[in-house]
Each structure stands twice: as structure tokens, then as C-alpha cells.
PDB file of C-alpha atoms in Angstrom:
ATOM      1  CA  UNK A  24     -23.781 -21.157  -2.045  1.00 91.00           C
ATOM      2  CA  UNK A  25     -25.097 -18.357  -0.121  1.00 91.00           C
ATOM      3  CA  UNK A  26     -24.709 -20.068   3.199  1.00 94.00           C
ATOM      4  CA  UNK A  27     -21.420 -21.216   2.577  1.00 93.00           C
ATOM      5  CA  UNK A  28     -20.468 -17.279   1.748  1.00 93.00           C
ATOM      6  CA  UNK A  29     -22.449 -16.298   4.867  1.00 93.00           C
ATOM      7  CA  UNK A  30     -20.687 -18.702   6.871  1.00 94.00           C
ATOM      8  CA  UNK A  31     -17.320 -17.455   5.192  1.00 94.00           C
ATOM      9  CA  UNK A  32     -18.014 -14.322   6.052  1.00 93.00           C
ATOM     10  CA  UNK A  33     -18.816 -14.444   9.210  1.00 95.00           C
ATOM     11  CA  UNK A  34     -15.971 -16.765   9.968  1.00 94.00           C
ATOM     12  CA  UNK A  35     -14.165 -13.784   8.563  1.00 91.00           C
ATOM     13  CA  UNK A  36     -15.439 -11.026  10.521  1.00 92.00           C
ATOM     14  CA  UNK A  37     -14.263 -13.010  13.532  1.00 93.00           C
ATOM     15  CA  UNK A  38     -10.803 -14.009  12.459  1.00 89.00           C
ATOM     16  CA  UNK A  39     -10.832  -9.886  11.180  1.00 86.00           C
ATOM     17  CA  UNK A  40     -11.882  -8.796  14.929  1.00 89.00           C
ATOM     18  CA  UNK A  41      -9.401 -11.061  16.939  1.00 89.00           C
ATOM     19  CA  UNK A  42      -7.037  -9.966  14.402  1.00 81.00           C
ATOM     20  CA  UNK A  43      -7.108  -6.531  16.131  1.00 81.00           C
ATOM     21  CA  UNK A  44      -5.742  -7.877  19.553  1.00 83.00           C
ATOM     22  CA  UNK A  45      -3.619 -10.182  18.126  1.00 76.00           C
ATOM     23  CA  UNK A  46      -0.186  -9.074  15.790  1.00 68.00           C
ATOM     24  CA  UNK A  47      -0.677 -12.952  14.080  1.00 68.00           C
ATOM     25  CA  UNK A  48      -3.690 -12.599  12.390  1.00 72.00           C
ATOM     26  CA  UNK A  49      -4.225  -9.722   9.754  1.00 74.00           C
ATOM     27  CA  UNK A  50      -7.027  -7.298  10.554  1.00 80.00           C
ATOM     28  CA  UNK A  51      -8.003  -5.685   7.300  1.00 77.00           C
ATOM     29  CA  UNK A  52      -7.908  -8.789   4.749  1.00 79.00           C
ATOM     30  CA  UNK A  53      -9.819 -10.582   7.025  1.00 84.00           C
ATOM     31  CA  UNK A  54     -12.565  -7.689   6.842  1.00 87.00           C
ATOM     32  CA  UNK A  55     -12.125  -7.315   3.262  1.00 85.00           C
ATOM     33  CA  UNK A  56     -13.313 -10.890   2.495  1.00 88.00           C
ATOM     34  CA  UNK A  57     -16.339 -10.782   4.888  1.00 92.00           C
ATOM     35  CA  UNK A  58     -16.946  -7.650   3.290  1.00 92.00           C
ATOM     36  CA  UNK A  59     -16.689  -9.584   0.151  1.00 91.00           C
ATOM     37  CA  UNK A  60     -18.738 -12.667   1.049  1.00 94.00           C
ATOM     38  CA  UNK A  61     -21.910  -9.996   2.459  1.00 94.00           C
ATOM     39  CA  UNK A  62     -22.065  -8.390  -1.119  1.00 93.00           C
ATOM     40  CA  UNK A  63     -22.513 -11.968  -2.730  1.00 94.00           C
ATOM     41  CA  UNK A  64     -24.916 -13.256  -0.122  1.00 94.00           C
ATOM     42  CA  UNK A  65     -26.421 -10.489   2.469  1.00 93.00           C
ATOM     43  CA  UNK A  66     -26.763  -7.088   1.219  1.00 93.00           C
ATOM     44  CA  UNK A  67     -27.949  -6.154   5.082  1.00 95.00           C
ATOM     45  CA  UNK A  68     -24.653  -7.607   6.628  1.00 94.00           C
ATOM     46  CA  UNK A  69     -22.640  -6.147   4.116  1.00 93.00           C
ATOM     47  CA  UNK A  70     -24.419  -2.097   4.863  1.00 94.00           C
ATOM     48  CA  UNK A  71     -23.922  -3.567   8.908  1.00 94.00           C
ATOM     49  CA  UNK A  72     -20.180  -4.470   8.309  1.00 93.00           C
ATOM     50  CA  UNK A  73     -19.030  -1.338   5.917  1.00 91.00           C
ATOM     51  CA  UNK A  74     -21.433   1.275   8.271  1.00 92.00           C
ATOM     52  CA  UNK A  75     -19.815  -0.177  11.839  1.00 92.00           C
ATOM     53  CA  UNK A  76     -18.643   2.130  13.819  1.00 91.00           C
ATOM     54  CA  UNK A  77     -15.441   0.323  14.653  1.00 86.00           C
ATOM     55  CA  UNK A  78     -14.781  -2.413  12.364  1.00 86.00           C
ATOM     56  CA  UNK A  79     -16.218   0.104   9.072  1.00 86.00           C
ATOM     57  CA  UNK A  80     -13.102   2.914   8.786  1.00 82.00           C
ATOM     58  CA  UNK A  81     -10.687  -0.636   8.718  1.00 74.00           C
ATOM     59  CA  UNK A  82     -12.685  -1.434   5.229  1.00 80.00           C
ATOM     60  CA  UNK A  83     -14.068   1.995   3.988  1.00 81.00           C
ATOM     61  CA  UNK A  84     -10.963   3.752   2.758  1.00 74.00           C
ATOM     62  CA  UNK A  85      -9.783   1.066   0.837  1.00 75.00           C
ATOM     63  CA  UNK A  86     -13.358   0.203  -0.650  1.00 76.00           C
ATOM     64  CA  UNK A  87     -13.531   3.456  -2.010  1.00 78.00           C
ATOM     65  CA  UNK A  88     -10.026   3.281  -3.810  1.00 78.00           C
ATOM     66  CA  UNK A  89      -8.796   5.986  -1.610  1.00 78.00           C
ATOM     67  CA  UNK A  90      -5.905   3.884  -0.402  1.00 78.00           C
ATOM     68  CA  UNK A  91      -4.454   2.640   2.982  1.00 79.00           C
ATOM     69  CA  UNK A  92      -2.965   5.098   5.639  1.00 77.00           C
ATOM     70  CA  UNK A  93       0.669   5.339   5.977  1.00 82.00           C
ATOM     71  CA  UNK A  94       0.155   5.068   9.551  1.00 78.00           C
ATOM     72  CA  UNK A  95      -1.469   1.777   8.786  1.00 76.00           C
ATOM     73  CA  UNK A  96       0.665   0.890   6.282  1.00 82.00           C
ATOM     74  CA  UNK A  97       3.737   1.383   8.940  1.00 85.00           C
ATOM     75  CA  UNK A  98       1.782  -0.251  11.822  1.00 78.00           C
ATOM     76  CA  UNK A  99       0.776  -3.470   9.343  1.00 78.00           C
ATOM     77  CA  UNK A 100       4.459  -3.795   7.997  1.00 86.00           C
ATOM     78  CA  UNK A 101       5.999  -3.588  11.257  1.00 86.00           C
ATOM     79  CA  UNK A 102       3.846  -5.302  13.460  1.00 80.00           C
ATOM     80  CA  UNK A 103       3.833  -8.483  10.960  1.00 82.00           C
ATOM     81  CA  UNK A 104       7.774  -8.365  10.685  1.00 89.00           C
ATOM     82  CA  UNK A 105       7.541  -8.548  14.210  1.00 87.00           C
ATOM     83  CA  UNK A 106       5.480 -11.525  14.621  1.00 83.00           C
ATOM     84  CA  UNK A 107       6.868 -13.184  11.778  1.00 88.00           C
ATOM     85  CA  UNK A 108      10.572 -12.607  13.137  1.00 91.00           C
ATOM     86  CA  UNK A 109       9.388 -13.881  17.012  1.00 90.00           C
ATOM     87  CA  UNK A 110       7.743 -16.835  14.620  1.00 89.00           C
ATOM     88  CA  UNK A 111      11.181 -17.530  12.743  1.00 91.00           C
ATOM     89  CA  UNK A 112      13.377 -18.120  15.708  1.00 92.00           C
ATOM     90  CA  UNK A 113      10.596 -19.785  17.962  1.00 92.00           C
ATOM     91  CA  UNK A 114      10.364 -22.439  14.511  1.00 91.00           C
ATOM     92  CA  UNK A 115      13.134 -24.308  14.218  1.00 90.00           C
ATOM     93  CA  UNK A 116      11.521 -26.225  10.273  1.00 93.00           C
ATOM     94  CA  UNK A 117      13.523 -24.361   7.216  1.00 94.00           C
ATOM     95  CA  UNK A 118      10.671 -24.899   5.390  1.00 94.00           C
ATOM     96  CA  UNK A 119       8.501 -23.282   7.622  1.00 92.00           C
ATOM     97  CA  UNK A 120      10.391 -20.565   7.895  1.00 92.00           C
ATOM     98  CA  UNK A 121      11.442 -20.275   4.360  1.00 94.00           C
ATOM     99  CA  UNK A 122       7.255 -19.942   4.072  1.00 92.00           C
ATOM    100  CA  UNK A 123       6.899 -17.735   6.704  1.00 90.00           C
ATOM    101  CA  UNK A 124       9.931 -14.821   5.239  1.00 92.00           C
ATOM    102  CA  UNK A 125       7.963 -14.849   1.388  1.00 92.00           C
ATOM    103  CA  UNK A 126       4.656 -14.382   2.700  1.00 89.00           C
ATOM    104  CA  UNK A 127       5.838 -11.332   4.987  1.00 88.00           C
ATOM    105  CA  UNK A 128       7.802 -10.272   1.266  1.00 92.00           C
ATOM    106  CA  UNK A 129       4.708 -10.755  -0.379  1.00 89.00           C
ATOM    107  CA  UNK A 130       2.065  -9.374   1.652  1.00 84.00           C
ATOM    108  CA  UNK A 131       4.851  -6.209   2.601  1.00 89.00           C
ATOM    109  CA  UNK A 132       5.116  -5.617  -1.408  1.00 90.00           C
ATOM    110  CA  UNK A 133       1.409  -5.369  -1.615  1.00 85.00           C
ATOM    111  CA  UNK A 134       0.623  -2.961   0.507  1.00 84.00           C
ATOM    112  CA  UNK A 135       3.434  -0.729   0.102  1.00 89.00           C
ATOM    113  CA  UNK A 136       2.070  -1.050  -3.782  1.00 89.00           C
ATOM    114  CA  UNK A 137      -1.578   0.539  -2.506  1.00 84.00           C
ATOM    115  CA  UNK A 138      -2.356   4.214  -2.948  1.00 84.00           C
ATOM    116  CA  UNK A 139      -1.393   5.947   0.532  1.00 86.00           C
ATOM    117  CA  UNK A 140      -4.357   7.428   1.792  1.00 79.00           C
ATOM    118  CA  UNK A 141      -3.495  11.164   3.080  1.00 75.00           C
ATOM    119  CA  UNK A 142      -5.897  12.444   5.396  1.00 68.00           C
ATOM    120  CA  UNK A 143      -6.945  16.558   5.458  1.00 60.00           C
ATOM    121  CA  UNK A 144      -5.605  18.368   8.074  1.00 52.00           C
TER     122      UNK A 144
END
């Protein structure tokens, strides 16, 4: 089991790091489960992942329960309605597309419903 939650997780991280250059895939999630799969499996990879320099602040703040910022919350929402809306008219399947609009409800419902991380100025 630990190999296949290794594997998973570093499958994860990069899905999670092409998911930074690319509006299709979801950055943070991604991160979240590698994060995940470390704790079970690789307590080294998980300090490596949650202490990077670049891929860390994408997992830290919401780790700690201190919520997502609305800049990120903004930049997720939008940038996914985007895709998914290029997605919608490039697929001409109903079913697809019927898939495609309640996952972008869905996953737009769940992170408006996360605390909103407001940074000192």
C-alpha cells in the first residue's frame, strides 16, 4: 500500500505542477492529495512537499485551516469557467457537457464555501 500511495502521490505532484501552466488541470487539489498520500506513506516527502518553496504556500494555508485567498479563490473560479466554457462549445456531446457545467457548479460551490484567507497588511 505504501507504494501505491507513493506512486499516487507523486503522480499527483506532477498533475499539481503542470496544473500551474495549464487552466485544465487544477493546481491545489492536485497538491492536496500528494500532500495526502506523503503523510500515509513518506513522512520526508510530505516535510519536502509542504516546506517547498514554490509548490508549499499552494498547500500551507489551507493545511492550517486558515482558508484560501480571495485572490485565489477569484483566479480558480474564473480561470476554470474559462476553460470549462472554451471546453463546452469546442464539445459538441450533451452529456459531456452536461458533466462538464456540474463539476464547474460543484467544485465553484466548494471553494466559495472555504474560509477566505485575509492576509496582514
Amino acid at each position: 500500500m505504501r507504494y501505491v500511495l507513493l506512486a499516487t502521490g507523486w503522480l499527483s505532484v506532477a498533475l499539481g505542477v503542470l496544473g500551474i501552466f495549464l487552466p485544465v488541470l487544477p493546481t491545489t487539489p492536485f497538491l492536496l492529495l500528494a500532500a495526502a498520500c506523503f503523510a500515509r506513506s513518506s513522512p520526508r516527502f510530505h516535510h519536502w512537499l509542504v516546506h517547498h518553496p514554490k509548490l508549499g504556500p499552494w498547500i500551507r494555508d489551507y493545511l492550517s485551516g486558515e482558508g484560501i485567498p480571495l485572490k485565489g479563490k477569484l483566479y480558480a473560479i474564473g480561470l476554470m469557467w474559462a476553460s470549462i466554457g472554451l471546453s463546452c462549445y469546442l464539445v459538441p456531446l450533451f452529456w459531456a457537457r452536461t458533466f462538464m457545467l456540474a463539476s464547474a457548479v460543484l467544485v465553484s460551490l466548494y471553494i466559495l464555501s472555504q474560509k477566505t484567507l485575509h492576509k496582514p497588511k
